[in-house]
Short mmCIF file of N, CA and C in Angstrom, two decimals:
data_model
loop_
_atom_site.label_atom_id
_atom_site.label_comp_id
_atom_site.label_asym_id
_atom_site.label_seq_id
_atom_site.Cartn_x
_atom_site.Cartn_y
_atom_site.Cartn_z
N MET A 881 -119.65 29.56 -63.10
CA MET A 881 -118.72 28.45 -63.08
C MET A 881 -119.50 27.16 -62.86
N THR A 882 -119.12 26.14 -63.60
CA THR A 882 -119.78 24.85 -63.45
C THR A 882 -119.12 24.05 -62.33
N GLU A 883 -119.80 23.02 -61.92
CA GLU A 883 -119.25 22.14 -60.88
C GLU A 883 -117.95 21.50 -61.37
N ASP A 884 -117.91 21.08 -62.63
CA ASP A 884 -116.69 20.46 -63.19
C ASP A 884 -115.52 21.45 -63.20
N GLN A 885 -115.79 22.69 -63.55
CA GLN A 885 -114.73 23.71 -63.54
C GLN A 885 -114.21 23.94 -62.12
N ALA A 886 -115.12 23.97 -61.15
CA ALA A 886 -114.72 24.17 -59.75
C ALA A 886 -113.86 23.00 -59.29
N VAL A 887 -114.26 21.79 -59.62
CA VAL A 887 -113.48 20.60 -59.23
C VAL A 887 -112.10 20.64 -59.86
N SER A 888 -112.02 21.01 -61.13
CA SER A 888 -110.74 21.11 -61.82
C SER A 888 -109.83 22.14 -61.16
N ALA A 889 -110.38 23.31 -60.84
CA ALA A 889 -109.59 24.37 -60.20
C ALA A 889 -109.13 23.94 -58.81
N LEU A 890 -110.03 23.36 -58.04
CA LEU A 890 -109.66 22.93 -56.68
C LEU A 890 -108.63 21.81 -56.73
N ALA A 891 -108.76 20.90 -57.68
CA ALA A 891 -107.78 19.82 -57.82
C ALA A 891 -106.41 20.39 -58.16
N ALA A 892 -106.37 21.39 -59.03
CA ALA A 892 -105.09 22.00 -59.39
C ALA A 892 -104.45 22.70 -58.20
N LEU A 893 -105.25 23.28 -57.35
CA LEU A 893 -104.72 24.00 -56.18
C LEU A 893 -104.41 23.08 -55.01
N ALA A 894 -104.81 21.82 -55.11
CA ALA A 894 -104.64 20.88 -54.01
C ALA A 894 -103.26 20.25 -54.00
N HIS A 895 -102.26 21.04 -54.31
CA HIS A 895 -100.86 20.61 -54.27
C HIS A 895 -100.05 21.78 -53.74
N VAL A 896 -99.19 21.54 -52.80
CA VAL A 896 -98.45 22.61 -52.13
C VAL A 896 -97.73 23.52 -53.11
N GLN A 897 -96.99 22.95 -54.05
CA GLN A 897 -96.22 23.78 -54.98
C GLN A 897 -97.12 24.58 -55.91
N ARG A 898 -98.20 23.96 -56.39
CA ARG A 898 -99.10 24.70 -57.28
C ARG A 898 -99.81 25.82 -56.53
N LEU A 899 -100.18 25.57 -55.29
CA LEU A 899 -100.80 26.63 -54.49
C LEU A 899 -99.82 27.77 -54.29
N ARG A 900 -98.56 27.46 -54.02
CA ARG A 900 -97.54 28.51 -53.85
C ARG A 900 -97.33 29.29 -55.15
N VAL A 901 -97.30 28.59 -56.26
CA VAL A 901 -97.14 29.25 -57.56
C VAL A 901 -98.32 30.19 -57.81
N PHE A 902 -99.52 29.68 -57.60
CA PHE A 902 -100.70 30.50 -57.84
C PHE A 902 -100.71 31.73 -56.94
N ARG A 903 -100.40 31.55 -55.68
CA ARG A 903 -100.37 32.69 -54.75
C ARG A 903 -99.31 33.71 -55.15
N ALA A 904 -98.16 33.23 -55.61
CA ALA A 904 -97.11 34.15 -56.06
C ALA A 904 -97.59 34.97 -57.26
N LEU A 905 -98.32 34.33 -58.15
CA LEU A 905 -98.84 35.05 -59.32
C LEU A 905 -99.93 36.03 -58.93
N VAL A 906 -100.74 35.69 -57.94
CA VAL A 906 -101.76 36.62 -57.45
C VAL A 906 -101.07 37.84 -56.85
N VAL A 907 -100.04 37.63 -56.07
CA VAL A 907 -99.29 38.74 -55.46
C VAL A 907 -98.63 39.60 -56.53
N ALA A 908 -98.12 38.98 -57.59
CA ALA A 908 -97.42 39.71 -58.65
C ALA A 908 -98.35 40.67 -59.39
N GLY A 909 -99.63 40.37 -59.38
CA GLY A 909 -100.58 41.25 -60.05
C GLY A 909 -100.57 41.10 -61.56
N PRO A 910 -101.13 42.08 -62.24
CA PRO A 910 -101.29 41.98 -63.69
C PRO A 910 -99.98 41.95 -64.48
N GLU A 911 -98.88 42.36 -63.86
CA GLU A 911 -97.59 42.30 -64.54
C GLU A 911 -97.14 40.86 -64.74
N GLY A 912 -97.54 39.97 -63.85
CA GLY A 912 -97.17 38.57 -63.95
C GLY A 912 -95.69 38.34 -63.69
N LEU A 913 -95.26 37.10 -63.90
CA LEU A 913 -93.88 36.71 -63.66
C LEU A 913 -93.43 35.73 -64.74
N THR A 914 -92.13 35.73 -64.99
CA THR A 914 -91.56 34.73 -65.89
C THR A 914 -91.32 33.45 -65.08
N PRO A 915 -91.23 32.32 -65.76
CA PRO A 915 -90.94 31.08 -65.05
C PRO A 915 -89.62 31.13 -64.28
N SER A 916 -88.61 31.78 -64.83
CA SER A 916 -87.32 31.83 -64.13
C SER A 916 -87.43 32.63 -62.83
N VAL A 917 -88.17 33.72 -62.84
CA VAL A 917 -88.37 34.50 -61.62
C VAL A 917 -89.17 33.69 -60.60
N LEU A 918 -90.23 33.03 -61.08
CA LEU A 918 -91.03 32.17 -60.19
C LEU A 918 -90.17 31.07 -59.56
N ALA A 919 -89.38 30.41 -60.39
CA ALA A 919 -88.53 29.32 -59.89
C ALA A 919 -87.58 29.83 -58.82
N ASP A 920 -86.97 30.99 -59.07
CA ASP A 920 -86.04 31.56 -58.09
C ASP A 920 -86.76 31.96 -56.80
N GLN A 921 -87.90 32.59 -56.93
CA GLN A 921 -88.66 33.03 -55.75
C GLN A 921 -89.09 31.85 -54.88
N LEU A 922 -89.51 30.78 -55.53
CA LEU A 922 -90.09 29.65 -54.79
C LEU A 922 -89.10 28.53 -54.52
N GLY A 923 -87.91 28.63 -55.09
CA GLY A 923 -86.93 27.57 -54.90
C GLY A 923 -87.37 26.25 -55.50
N VAL A 924 -87.96 26.32 -56.69
CA VAL A 924 -88.48 25.14 -57.38
C VAL A 924 -87.64 24.91 -58.63
N ALA A 925 -87.36 23.66 -58.93
CA ALA A 925 -86.66 23.33 -60.17
C ALA A 925 -87.54 23.75 -61.35
N ARG A 926 -86.92 24.25 -62.39
CA ARG A 926 -87.68 24.79 -63.53
C ARG A 926 -88.51 23.73 -64.24
N ASN A 927 -88.02 22.50 -64.32
CA ASN A 927 -88.82 21.46 -64.97
C ASN A 927 -90.06 21.12 -64.14
N ALA A 928 -89.92 21.12 -62.82
CA ALA A 928 -91.08 20.88 -61.94
C ALA A 928 -92.05 22.04 -62.04
N LEU A 929 -91.52 23.25 -62.09
CA LEU A 929 -92.37 24.44 -62.20
C LEU A 929 -93.17 24.39 -63.49
N SER A 930 -92.55 23.97 -64.56
CA SER A 930 -93.23 23.87 -65.84
C SER A 930 -94.44 22.94 -65.74
N PHE A 931 -94.26 21.81 -65.07
CA PHE A 931 -95.36 20.86 -64.87
C PHE A 931 -96.49 21.52 -64.08
N HIS A 932 -96.16 22.24 -63.01
CA HIS A 932 -97.19 22.86 -62.17
C HIS A 932 -97.91 23.99 -62.91
N LEU A 933 -97.17 24.77 -63.69
CA LEU A 933 -97.80 25.83 -64.48
C LEU A 933 -98.76 25.24 -65.51
N LYS A 934 -98.38 24.11 -66.09
CA LYS A 934 -99.24 23.44 -67.07
C LYS A 934 -100.54 22.99 -66.40
N GLU A 935 -100.46 22.44 -65.21
CA GLU A 935 -101.65 22.00 -64.49
C GLU A 935 -102.55 23.19 -64.15
N LEU A 936 -101.96 24.28 -63.69
CA LEU A 936 -102.74 25.48 -63.37
C LEU A 936 -103.36 26.08 -64.62
N SER A 937 -102.64 26.01 -65.72
CA SER A 937 -103.15 26.51 -66.98
C SER A 937 -104.32 25.67 -67.48
N HIS A 938 -104.22 24.36 -67.37
CA HIS A 938 -105.33 23.49 -67.79
C HIS A 938 -106.58 23.73 -66.95
N ALA A 939 -106.40 24.15 -65.72
CA ALA A 939 -107.54 24.47 -64.86
C ALA A 939 -108.00 25.91 -65.07
N ALA A 940 -107.39 26.60 -66.02
CA ALA A 940 -107.72 28.00 -66.37
C ALA A 940 -107.45 28.98 -65.23
N LEU A 941 -106.56 28.62 -64.31
CA LEU A 941 -106.23 29.51 -63.20
C LEU A 941 -105.08 30.45 -63.52
N VAL A 942 -104.31 30.14 -64.55
CA VAL A 942 -103.23 31.03 -64.99
C VAL A 942 -103.28 31.16 -66.51
N THR A 943 -102.75 32.28 -66.98
CA THR A 943 -102.61 32.51 -68.41
C THR A 943 -101.14 32.73 -68.71
N ALA A 944 -100.77 32.49 -69.95
CA ALA A 944 -99.39 32.71 -70.38
C ALA A 944 -99.41 33.58 -71.62
N GLU A 945 -98.50 34.54 -71.67
CA GLU A 945 -98.38 35.42 -72.82
C GLU A 945 -96.92 35.51 -73.23
N GLN A 946 -96.69 35.33 -74.51
CA GLN A 946 -95.34 35.45 -75.06
C GLN A 946 -95.00 36.93 -75.19
N GLN A 947 -93.90 37.34 -74.56
CA GLN A 947 -93.39 38.71 -74.70
C GLN A 947 -91.94 38.59 -75.11
N GLY A 948 -91.68 38.77 -76.39
CA GLY A 948 -90.33 38.59 -76.88
C GLY A 948 -89.92 37.14 -76.71
N ARG A 949 -88.80 36.93 -76.02
CA ARG A 949 -88.32 35.57 -75.79
C ARG A 949 -88.85 34.97 -74.49
N ASN A 950 -89.63 35.73 -73.75
CA ASN A 950 -90.12 35.28 -72.44
C ASN A 950 -91.60 34.95 -72.45
N LEU A 951 -91.97 34.01 -71.62
CA LEU A 951 -93.37 33.77 -71.31
C LEU A 951 -93.67 34.49 -70.01
N ILE A 952 -94.79 35.19 -69.97
CA ILE A 952 -95.23 35.85 -68.76
C ILE A 952 -96.48 35.13 -68.28
N TYR A 953 -96.42 34.62 -67.07
CA TYR A 953 -97.57 33.95 -66.47
C TYR A 953 -98.28 34.92 -65.54
N ARG A 954 -99.61 34.85 -65.59
CA ARG A 954 -100.44 35.70 -64.74
C ARG A 954 -101.55 34.86 -64.13
N ALA A 955 -101.97 35.26 -62.94
CA ALA A 955 -103.15 34.64 -62.35
C ALA A 955 -104.35 35.05 -63.18
N ALA A 956 -105.27 34.13 -63.39
CA ALA A 956 -106.51 34.42 -64.11
C ALA A 956 -107.54 34.87 -63.08
N TYR A 957 -107.56 36.17 -62.82
CA TYR A 957 -108.42 36.70 -61.77
C TYR A 957 -109.91 36.42 -61.99
N PRO A 958 -110.42 36.50 -63.23
CA PRO A 958 -111.84 36.16 -63.41
C PRO A 958 -112.15 34.72 -62.98
N GLN A 959 -111.26 33.79 -63.30
CA GLN A 959 -111.47 32.39 -62.92
C GLN A 959 -111.37 32.24 -61.39
N MET A 960 -110.40 32.93 -60.80
CA MET A 960 -110.24 32.88 -59.34
C MET A 960 -111.50 33.43 -58.67
N ASN A 961 -111.97 34.56 -59.15
CA ASN A 961 -113.18 35.17 -58.56
C ASN A 961 -114.40 34.29 -58.81
N GLY A 962 -114.45 33.65 -59.97
CA GLY A 962 -115.54 32.73 -60.25
C GLY A 962 -115.56 31.54 -59.30
N LEU A 963 -114.37 31.03 -58.98
CA LEU A 963 -114.27 29.92 -58.03
C LEU A 963 -114.72 30.36 -56.63
N LEU A 964 -114.27 31.52 -56.21
CA LEU A 964 -114.68 32.03 -54.90
C LEU A 964 -116.19 32.26 -54.86
N ALA A 965 -116.74 32.81 -55.93
CA ALA A 965 -118.19 33.03 -55.98
C ALA A 965 -118.95 31.71 -55.95
N TYR A 966 -118.43 30.72 -56.68
CA TYR A 966 -119.07 29.40 -56.68
C TYR A 966 -119.08 28.80 -55.28
N LEU A 967 -117.95 28.92 -54.59
CA LEU A 967 -117.84 28.33 -53.25
C LEU A 967 -118.71 29.03 -52.22
N THR A 968 -118.95 30.31 -52.43
CA THR A 968 -119.72 31.07 -51.42
C THR A 968 -121.15 31.37 -51.86
N GLU A 969 -121.53 30.88 -53.03
CA GLU A 969 -122.90 31.10 -53.50
C GLU A 969 -123.88 30.51 -52.50
N HIS A 970 -124.87 31.27 -52.18
CA HIS A 970 -125.90 30.86 -51.23
C HIS A 970 -125.34 30.60 -49.84
N CYS A 971 -124.26 31.28 -49.50
CA CYS A 971 -123.64 31.10 -48.19
C CYS A 971 -124.67 31.34 -47.10
N CYS A 972 -124.73 30.44 -46.18
CA CYS A 972 -125.63 30.52 -45.02
C CYS A 972 -127.07 30.76 -45.45
N GLN A 973 -127.45 30.29 -46.62
CA GLN A 973 -128.79 30.39 -47.16
C GLN A 973 -129.30 31.83 -47.15
N GLY A 974 -128.39 32.77 -47.41
CA GLY A 974 -128.75 34.17 -47.49
C GLY A 974 -128.82 34.90 -46.16
N ALA A 975 -128.68 34.16 -45.06
CA ALA A 975 -128.73 34.77 -43.73
C ALA A 975 -127.30 35.21 -43.36
N PRO A 976 -127.19 36.15 -42.43
CA PRO A 976 -125.83 36.51 -41.97
C PRO A 976 -125.13 35.28 -41.42
N CYS A 977 -123.87 35.14 -41.77
CA CYS A 977 -123.10 34.00 -41.29
C CYS A 977 -122.72 34.22 -39.83
N GLY A 978 -122.31 33.16 -39.19
CA GLY A 978 -121.90 33.22 -37.78
C GLY A 978 -120.75 34.16 -37.57
N PRO A 979 -120.41 34.36 -36.31
CA PRO A 979 -119.30 35.26 -35.99
C PRO A 979 -118.01 34.78 -36.60
N ASP A 980 -117.14 35.73 -36.94
CA ASP A 980 -115.84 35.41 -37.48
C ASP A 980 -115.01 34.78 -36.38
N VAL A 981 -114.66 33.53 -36.55
CA VAL A 981 -113.90 32.81 -35.55
C VAL A 981 -112.46 32.65 -36.05
N SER A 982 -111.53 33.17 -35.32
CA SER A 982 -110.12 33.01 -35.70
C SER A 982 -109.61 31.69 -35.13
N LEU A 983 -108.84 31.01 -35.96
CA LEU A 983 -108.29 29.72 -35.50
C LEU A 983 -107.00 29.89 -34.79
#
């Protein structure tokens, strides 16, 4: 993952509703969810949800597939894993990190 891709993904996730949408899609797994199910689950207006899905899609964090009359949105796990790998690359310069501190 490039620095620009990481910035794009982080910017897309830096909004409460988009983060909630992305997390809901991660929980849904490979089956994904339709926009109407997502809107109902999250209590988001469908037009607002459409905007957030578009932003997540532009950041390559979600994919959409046409199935009949429905669009199925899924989390893009390779992109998510790439972002996590980018953020943790060279963590603690290869040394064991400090103790796990719970907040």
